[in-house]
XYZ file of C-alpha atoms in Angstrom:
445
model
C 22.706 -153.839 -50.140
C 22.694 -151.131 -47.523
C 25.969 -151.771 -45.756
C 29.166 -153.093 -47.281
C 30.016 -155.229 -44.121
C 26.388 -156.791 -43.863
C 26.110 -158.303 -47.350
C 22.116 -158.915 -47.311
C 19.791 -157.305 -49.774
C 16.602 -155.798 -48.853
C 14.847 -158.753 -50.539
C 16.654 -161.401 -48.357
C 15.833 -159.498 -45.231
C 12.104 -159.339 -46.273
C 12.218 -163.170 -46.970
C 13.711 -163.803 -43.569
C 11.118 -161.643 -41.688
C 8.355 -163.243 -43.897
C 9.565 -166.718 -42.749
C 9.428 -165.954 -39.143
C 6.150 -164.102 -39.468
C 6.989 -160.607 -38.283
C 6.267 -157.517 -40.404
C 9.632 -155.473 -39.777
C 12.552 -155.505 -37.655
C 10.934 -153.493 -34.986
C 8.251 -156.210 -34.582
C 11.040 -158.638 -34.052
C 12.300 -156.559 -30.960
C 8.845 -156.148 -29.338
C 9.767 -158.412 -26.387
C 12.607 -156.060 -25.439
C 11.433 -153.493 -22.993
C 11.140 -150.028 -24.511
C 13.571 -148.447 -21.958
C 16.261 -150.809 -22.920
C 15.954 -150.077 -26.635
C 18.445 -147.803 -28.482
C 16.841 -144.538 -29.592
C 19.391 -143.505 -31.942
C 21.774 -144.961 -34.442
C 24.974 -146.587 -33.319
C 27.883 -144.138 -33.066
C 29.889 -145.778 -35.931
C 31.859 -144.099 -38.719
C 30.708 -144.119 -42.327
C 31.534 -147.159 -44.229
C 34.836 -146.931 -46.149
C 36.581 -148.794 -49.033
C 38.982 -151.537 -48.436
C 41.880 -149.245 -49.213
C 40.541 -146.658 -46.830
C 40.111 -149.065 -44.159
C 43.558 -150.862 -44.533
C 45.313 -147.329 -44.441
C 43.412 -146.421 -41.152
C 44.654 -149.735 -39.739
C 48.116 -149.118 -40.691
C 48.090 -145.415 -39.327
C 46.744 -146.867 -35.995
C 49.484 -149.605 -35.836
C 52.023 -147.014 -36.456
C 51.146 -145.349 -33.233
C 52.460 -148.419 -31.181
C 55.874 -147.687 -29.639
C 57.758 -151.132 -29.452
C 61.028 -151.270 -27.418
C 64.099 -152.375 -29.271
C 64.881 -154.689 -26.281
C 62.564 -156.200 -23.894
C 63.390 -158.153 -20.852
C 59.782 -158.666 -19.595
C 58.655 -162.204 -18.671
C 56.587 -162.908 -15.692
C 54.253 -165.594 -17.647
C 54.620 -164.338 -21.248
C 58.014 -165.065 -22.893
C 59.915 -164.012 -26.091
C 61.406 -167.165 -27.783
C 62.525 -167.864 -31.228
C 60.026 -169.721 -33.197
C 61.600 -171.723 -36.173
C 60.047 -170.674 -39.648
C 58.789 -174.108 -40.051
C 56.218 -173.790 -37.228
C 54.325 -171.047 -39.165
C 54.874 -172.628 -42.545
C 53.183 -175.825 -41.323
C 50.627 -174.488 -38.943
C 49.212 -172.235 -41.838
C 48.437 -175.008 -44.233
C 44.887 -174.524 -45.214
C 43.946 -178.155 -43.939
C 44.656 -177.152 -40.408
C 43.336 -173.641 -40.669
C 40.194 -174.692 -42.106
C 39.723 -177.920 -40.080
C 36.231 -178.282 -38.378
C 36.376 -178.941 -34.621
C 37.392 -182.471 -34.004
C 34.180 -183.894 -33.046
C 33.828 -185.959 -36.094
C 36.786 -188.413 -36.578
C 35.911 -189.232 -40.009
C 36.346 -185.650 -41.076
C 39.497 -184.540 -39.101
C 41.882 -187.650 -38.917
C 44.894 -185.208 -39.634
C 43.898 -182.804 -36.819
C 43.391 -185.744 -34.239
C 46.569 -187.327 -35.155
C 48.179 -184.035 -34.504
C 46.434 -183.517 -31.124
C 47.538 -187.199 -30.322
C 51.078 -186.339 -30.909
C 50.740 -183.204 -28.868
C 49.271 -185.335 -25.955
C 52.399 -187.735 -26.379
C 54.828 -184.845 -26.229
C 53.275 -183.226 -23.218
C 53.280 -186.815 -21.406
C 56.951 -187.187 -22.173
C 57.841 -183.708 -21.029
C 55.980 -183.647 -18.029
C 56.810 -187.360 -16.825
C 53.259 -188.559 -16.544
C 51.206 -191.135 -18.294
C 48.113 -189.053 -19.429
C 48.023 -185.701 -21.144
C 44.766 -184.261 -22.465
C 44.281 -182.349 -25.668
C 44.825 -178.886 -23.971
C 42.893 -176.137 -22.197
C 42.447 -172.495 -22.381
C 45.689 -171.366 -20.846
C 47.880 -172.072 -18.050
C 45.984 -170.308 -15.254
C 42.662 -172.090 -15.969
C 44.559 -175.448 -16.361
C 45.858 -174.756 -12.644
C 42.448 -174.052 -11.504
C 41.030 -177.269 -13.073
C 43.876 -179.225 -11.513
C 42.738 -177.815 -8.111
C 39.216 -178.835 -8.706
C 40.337 -182.379 -9.684
C 42.412 -182.675 -6.355
C 39.348 -181.481 -4.296
C 36.963 -184.038 -5.879
C 39.609 -186.782 -5.467
C 40.371 -186.372 -2.028
C 37.082 -184.964 -0.833
C 39.069 -182.615 1.325
C 38.245 -179.001 1.697
C 41.493 -176.957 1.736
C 44.208 -175.809 -0.690
C 47.572 -174.475 -0.018
C 48.921 -171.920 -2.359
C 52.368 -170.123 -1.610
C 53.212 -166.498 -1.960
C 55.694 -167.619 -4.606
C 52.945 -168.351 -7.132
C 52.259 -165.828 -9.529
C 49.426 -163.389 -8.458
C 47.507 -163.752 -11.672
C 47.296 -167.788 -10.964
C 46.113 -167.107 -7.403
C 43.433 -164.870 -8.656
C 42.242 -167.440 -11.165
C 42.191 -170.165 -8.511
C 40.267 -167.737 -6.206
C 37.706 -167.128 -8.835
C 37.054 -170.603 -9.615
C 36.578 -171.502 -5.888
C 34.669 -168.416 -4.871
C 31.389 -169.589 -3.180
C 32.570 -173.222 -3.062
C 33.387 -173.116 0.447
C 36.834 -174.297 -0.086
C 39.454 -172.733 2.410
C 42.453 -171.232 0.390
C 45.578 -170.641 2.538
C 48.381 -168.542 1.221
C 51.665 -169.701 2.762
C 54.214 -166.652 3.226
C 57.761 -167.178 1.597
C 60.036 -164.222 2.850
C 62.929 -165.772 1.287
C 61.431 -166.017 -2.004
C 60.806 -169.687 -1.861
C 58.445 -172.161 -0.145
C 59.928 -173.215 3.278
C 59.724 -176.883 3.940
C 59.335 -176.381 7.708
C 56.472 -173.883 7.159
C 54.675 -176.187 4.607
C 55.118 -179.104 7.146
C 53.221 -177.118 9.854
C 50.508 -175.953 7.438
C 49.681 -179.369 6.100
C 46.665 -181.133 7.742
C 44.170 -183.871 7.101
C 41.919 -181.285 5.454
C 44.491 -180.166 2.712
C 43.534 -181.527 -0.597
C 46.465 -179.826 -2.626
C 49.584 -177.980 -2.561
C 50.569 -175.908 -5.630
C 54.201 -175.624 -6.369
C 55.316 -173.180 -9.286
C 58.633 -173.895 -10.429
C 60.508 -171.713 -11.356
C 58.336 -169.483 -9.159
C 57.014 -166.100 -9.567
C 60.519 -164.671 -8.925
C 62.140 -167.112 -11.367
C 63.665 -169.134 -8.573
C 63.908 -172.926 -8.618
C 61.963 -174.478 -5.622
C 63.099 -177.644 -3.793
C 60.508 -179.530 -5.774
C 61.381 -183.027 -4.981
C 61.152 -182.414 -1.233
C 57.872 -180.346 -1.277
C 56.353 -183.071 -3.396
C 57.193 -185.745 -1.013
C 56.134 -183.901 2.086
C 52.819 -183.107 0.212
C 52.274 -186.730 -0.634
C 53.135 -187.887 2.989
C 50.201 -185.704 4.178
C 47.729 -187.437 1.739
C 47.421 -184.268 -0.461
C 47.716 -184.017 -4.208
C 51.130 -182.231 -5.256
C 50.335 -179.928 -8.325
C 53.163 -178.636 -10.281
C 53.051 -175.511 -12.459
C 55.787 -175.356 -14.789
C 57.384 -173.161 -17.488
C 57.597 -176.172 -20.162
C 61.071 -174.994 -21.724
C 62.567 -175.337 -18.416
C 62.323 -179.092 -18.716
C 64.957 -179.092 -21.265
C 67.286 -178.881 -18.322
C 65.299 -179.690 -15.191
C 63.728 -183.060 -14.260
C 60.126 -183.675 -15.138
C 57.765 -182.948 -12.189
C 55.925 -186.080 -12.773
C 59.127 -188.166 -12.373
C 59.650 -186.512 -8.964
C 56.265 -187.563 -7.792
C 53.857 -184.877 -8.781
C 50.465 -186.237 -9.716
C 49.217 -183.193 -11.601
C 51.274 -181.170 -13.780
C 50.182 -177.939 -15.673
C 51.613 -175.137 -17.332
C 51.161 -172.326 -20.022
C 52.123 -173.458 -23.441
C 52.891 -169.985 -24.969
C 56.659 -170.602 -24.901
C 56.282 -173.539 -27.382
C 56.106 -171.936 -30.511
C 53.227 -169.388 -29.937
C 54.017 -165.691 -30.509
C 53.488 -162.868 -28.066
C 50.229 -161.380 -29.481
C 48.905 -159.060 -27.307
C 48.038 -161.403 -24.599
C 46.729 -164.467 -26.550
C 45.233 -166.858 -27.477
C 47.429 -169.013 -25.230
C 47.303 -172.724 -24.369
C 46.832 -174.465 -21.252
C 48.998 -177.889 -20.812
C 47.909 -180.653 -18.322
C 49.178 -184.122 -17.745
C 48.129 -186.476 -14.716
C 48.704 -189.645 -13.159
C 46.570 -192.764 -13.724
C 44.759 -191.901 -10.671
C 43.205 -188.906 -12.404
C 42.562 -190.278 -15.914
C 38.780 -190.246 -15.458
C 38.733 -186.788 -13.888
C 40.876 -184.848 -16.287
C 38.942 -182.122 -18.005
C 38.447 -181.524 -21.704
C 39.324 -184.221 -24.390
C 41.548 -187.131 -24.896
C 42.308 -188.377 -28.242
C 43.127 -192.062 -28.604
C 44.675 -194.178 -31.304
C 43.017 -197.315 -32.428
C 42.427 -199.439 -35.467
C 39.545 -199.146 -37.939
C 37.718 -202.220 -39.272
C 40.121 -202.632 -41.899
C 43.092 -202.736 -39.355
C 44.329 -199.134 -40.290
C 45.467 -196.710 -37.523
C 42.792 -194.067 -36.628
C 42.339 -191.441 -34.002
C 39.072 -190.846 -31.892
C 38.017 -188.563 -29.127
C 37.647 -190.517 -25.875
C 37.098 -189.942 -22.060
C 35.250 -186.954 -22.612
C 33.689 -186.333 -19.216
C 31.989 -183.068 -20.110
C 28.548 -181.625 -19.894
C 28.184 -182.134 -23.759
C 28.584 -185.862 -23.476
C 27.304 -186.944 -19.937
C 24.974 -185.769 -17.341
C 25.760 -182.250 -15.954
C 26.077 -183.476 -12.376
C 28.564 -185.996 -13.539
C 30.647 -183.669 -15.540
C 34.206 -183.147 -14.529
C 34.399 -179.689 -16.305
C 32.666 -177.411 -18.621
C 35.668 -176.701 -20.582
C 34.628 -176.488 -24.272
C 37.615 -175.595 -26.410
C 40.975 -177.246 -26.748
C 42.900 -174.520 -28.459
C 43.427 -177.065 -31.276
C 45.512 -174.745 -33.700
C 47.698 -173.482 -30.552
C 48.291 -177.222 -29.686
C 49.064 -177.920 -33.214
C 51.843 -175.254 -33.060
C 53.162 -176.572 -29.922
C 53.566 -180.015 -31.469
C 55.292 -178.754 -34.343
C 57.742 -176.955 -32.220
C 58.430 -179.829 -30.060
C 58.713 -182.105 -33.008
C 61.245 -179.826 -34.714
C 63.517 -179.210 -31.752
C 63.383 -182.795 -30.416
C 65.054 -183.405 -26.927
C 68.579 -182.249 -28.126
C 66.937 -178.916 -29.402
C 65.026 -178.548 -26.355
C 67.986 -178.851 -24.091
C 70.050 -176.325 -26.261
C 67.200 -173.602 -25.881
C 66.972 -174.183 -22.239
C 70.703 -174.085 -21.551
C 70.968 -170.908 -23.670
C 68.139 -169.192 -21.771
C 70.034 -170.238 -18.512
C 73.380 -169.016 -19.615
C 72.088 -165.753 -20.861
C 70.287 -165.038 -17.570
C 73.204 -165.919 -15.494
C 75.585 -163.868 -17.512
C 73.295 -160.739 -17.317
C 72.648 -161.288 -13.494
C 76.280 -161.098 -12.997
C 76.878 -158.204 -14.995
C 74.049 -156.277 -13.478
C 75.534 -157.059 -10.037
C 78.797 -155.521 -11.126
C 76.761 -152.429 -12.358
C 75.267 -152.109 -8.957
C 72.012 -154.156 -9.172
C 72.430 -157.139 -6.846
C 70.009 -160.031 -6.658
C 66.805 -159.521 -4.593
C 66.929 -163.121 -3.287
C 70.041 -165.304 -3.061
C 68.359 -168.359 -4.555
C 69.177 -170.484 -7.524
C 67.214 -169.335 -10.518
C 66.559 -170.377 -14.280
C 66.049 -167.688 -16.759
C 64.423 -164.879 -14.679
C 65.759 -163.026 -11.518
C 64.765 -160.182 -9.186
C 67.289 -157.323 -8.588
C 67.368 -154.465 -6.064
C 66.966 -151.018 -7.749
C 68.392 -147.937 -6.216
C 65.248 -145.945 -6.999
C 61.551 -147.194 -7.519
C 61.609 -149.754 -10.335
C 58.744 -147.874 -11.893
C 61.012 -144.770 -12.433
C 63.667 -146.943 -13.844
C 61.255 -148.583 -16.312
C 60.060 -145.062 -17.460
C 63.586 -143.740 -17.987
C 64.699 -146.865 -19.900
C 61.471 -147.018 -22.131
C 62.770 -143.708 -23.432
C 65.904 -145.271 -24.495
C 64.020 -148.249 -26.250
C 64.463 -150.630 -23.657
C 61.803 -152.547 -21.302
C 63.943 -153.764 -18.364
C 61.520 -155.939 -16.775
C 58.669 -156.178 -14.475
C 58.060 -153.773 -11.524
C 57.351 -156.218 -8.479
C 55.995 -153.336 -6.442
C 52.856 -153.734 -8.606
C 51.961 -156.824 -6.693
C 53.695 -156.061 -3.446
C 54.513 -152.580 -2.216
C 57.373 -153.726 -0.256
C 58.960 -154.488 -3.393
C 58.748 -151.261 -5.014
C 62.601 -151.266 -5.452
C 62.538 -154.644 -7.132
C 62.649 -155.505 -10.853
C 62.077 -158.938 -12.172
C 64.428 -159.219 -15.389
C 64.019 -162.191 -17.999
C 66.672 -163.080 -20.593
C 65.808 -165.807 -22.840
C 67.693 -167.604 -25.719
C 67.029 -164.711 -28.225
C 69.570 -162.387 -26.771
C 73.132 -161.624 -28.107
C 76.056 -160.854 -25.879
C 76.027 -157.199 -27.357
C 72.421 -156.812 -26.473
C 72.881 -157.920 -23.028
C 75.939 -155.757 -22.543
C 74.059 -152.642 -23.952
C 71.356 -153.301 -21.277
C 73.936 -153.213 -18.523
C 75.402 -150.079 -19.786
C 72.145 -148.382 -19.851
C 71.217 -149.669 -16.363
C 74.608 -148.470 -15.020
C 74.131 -144.797 -16.604
C 70.791 -144.580 -15.055
C 71.535 -146.329 -11.815
């Protein structure tokens, strides 16, 4: 053995080379042009023992400086995760479950995914939910593709109130497609009904409505959906799922496709992932939905069993007939979401959403007293934008030195908002912590 991390003996390497008929490793690379080959050893440190390696990683981790309080949201949120979520999700039969292609091997995982689909269908108010996607932004892009194929139209309306990252992912998906993307201006921080009415045409395939939007503001979802449907376009709603503990499900308001990011449902903030795409659709889109669906049936002995069904993917049908090339359903993340929703139930979900709402509105009122008024006078849920007397980036820098991350500098996305801070307060904060934040903000004003 030449390397502790590549546990092959010289004899095993020799046997592999002999099997494929080459004399040495260099001959194996003969087809690679000479100018592309590395002429020196890789710049890697010498091998270390397990103890040395573990100590090194701990030393690197200690260099991280984590804030005592963080009010950062904008798409990734701190929520309390009940201990039972980790306890159940870490059971070995789930961690080691093979990808659920083979129902005879993965009945437990398939049942968990079926229950996940059922929860999302109920939460979003639509009859069909798939077995999850990569993350919220890609779920939104897939939703737009479905609307384009279904309507055979060639235009998509995206409001300015949509998160910039969502807009960029949709742009990336539609690049070179010839589809026209129209960004609707929203100077008051919300989609304006009159502006949308003027922008809709017979070419419009879909209108995307994020609720709450990028500023945390609640849109007039019902009227926007109704207007979109009247124009023959598909209303697509992008939601933060925990808000549905208080708000009506978009599907029950008329949205035909509802998507979102599932991270708030029992997934930790873990350096940006892995995340979980949520999607539910009306029956009209049942055969266009990307990814997988798990169905419940009976086996030949009359016992309940679960199977993958309606998989319109490249792996199962001809490429030109495929609805998507999505090839992962984030099964373990979906399992965590299913456990989280099952543990909370409707009453628990309502309580979490109510506490988020109450904390955010208490904090907004106290910050207003401290000299930080709302940037937009609109109803909001658990995030809100405030005016800052000096550039938000400076304020963030000063508060970080006191162990507080106050929120997101909106000037990163729009220079006109460089004195605006997006603040998020979820259910995890106590009144003492919220008051401390206000005191620190007042001091730095």
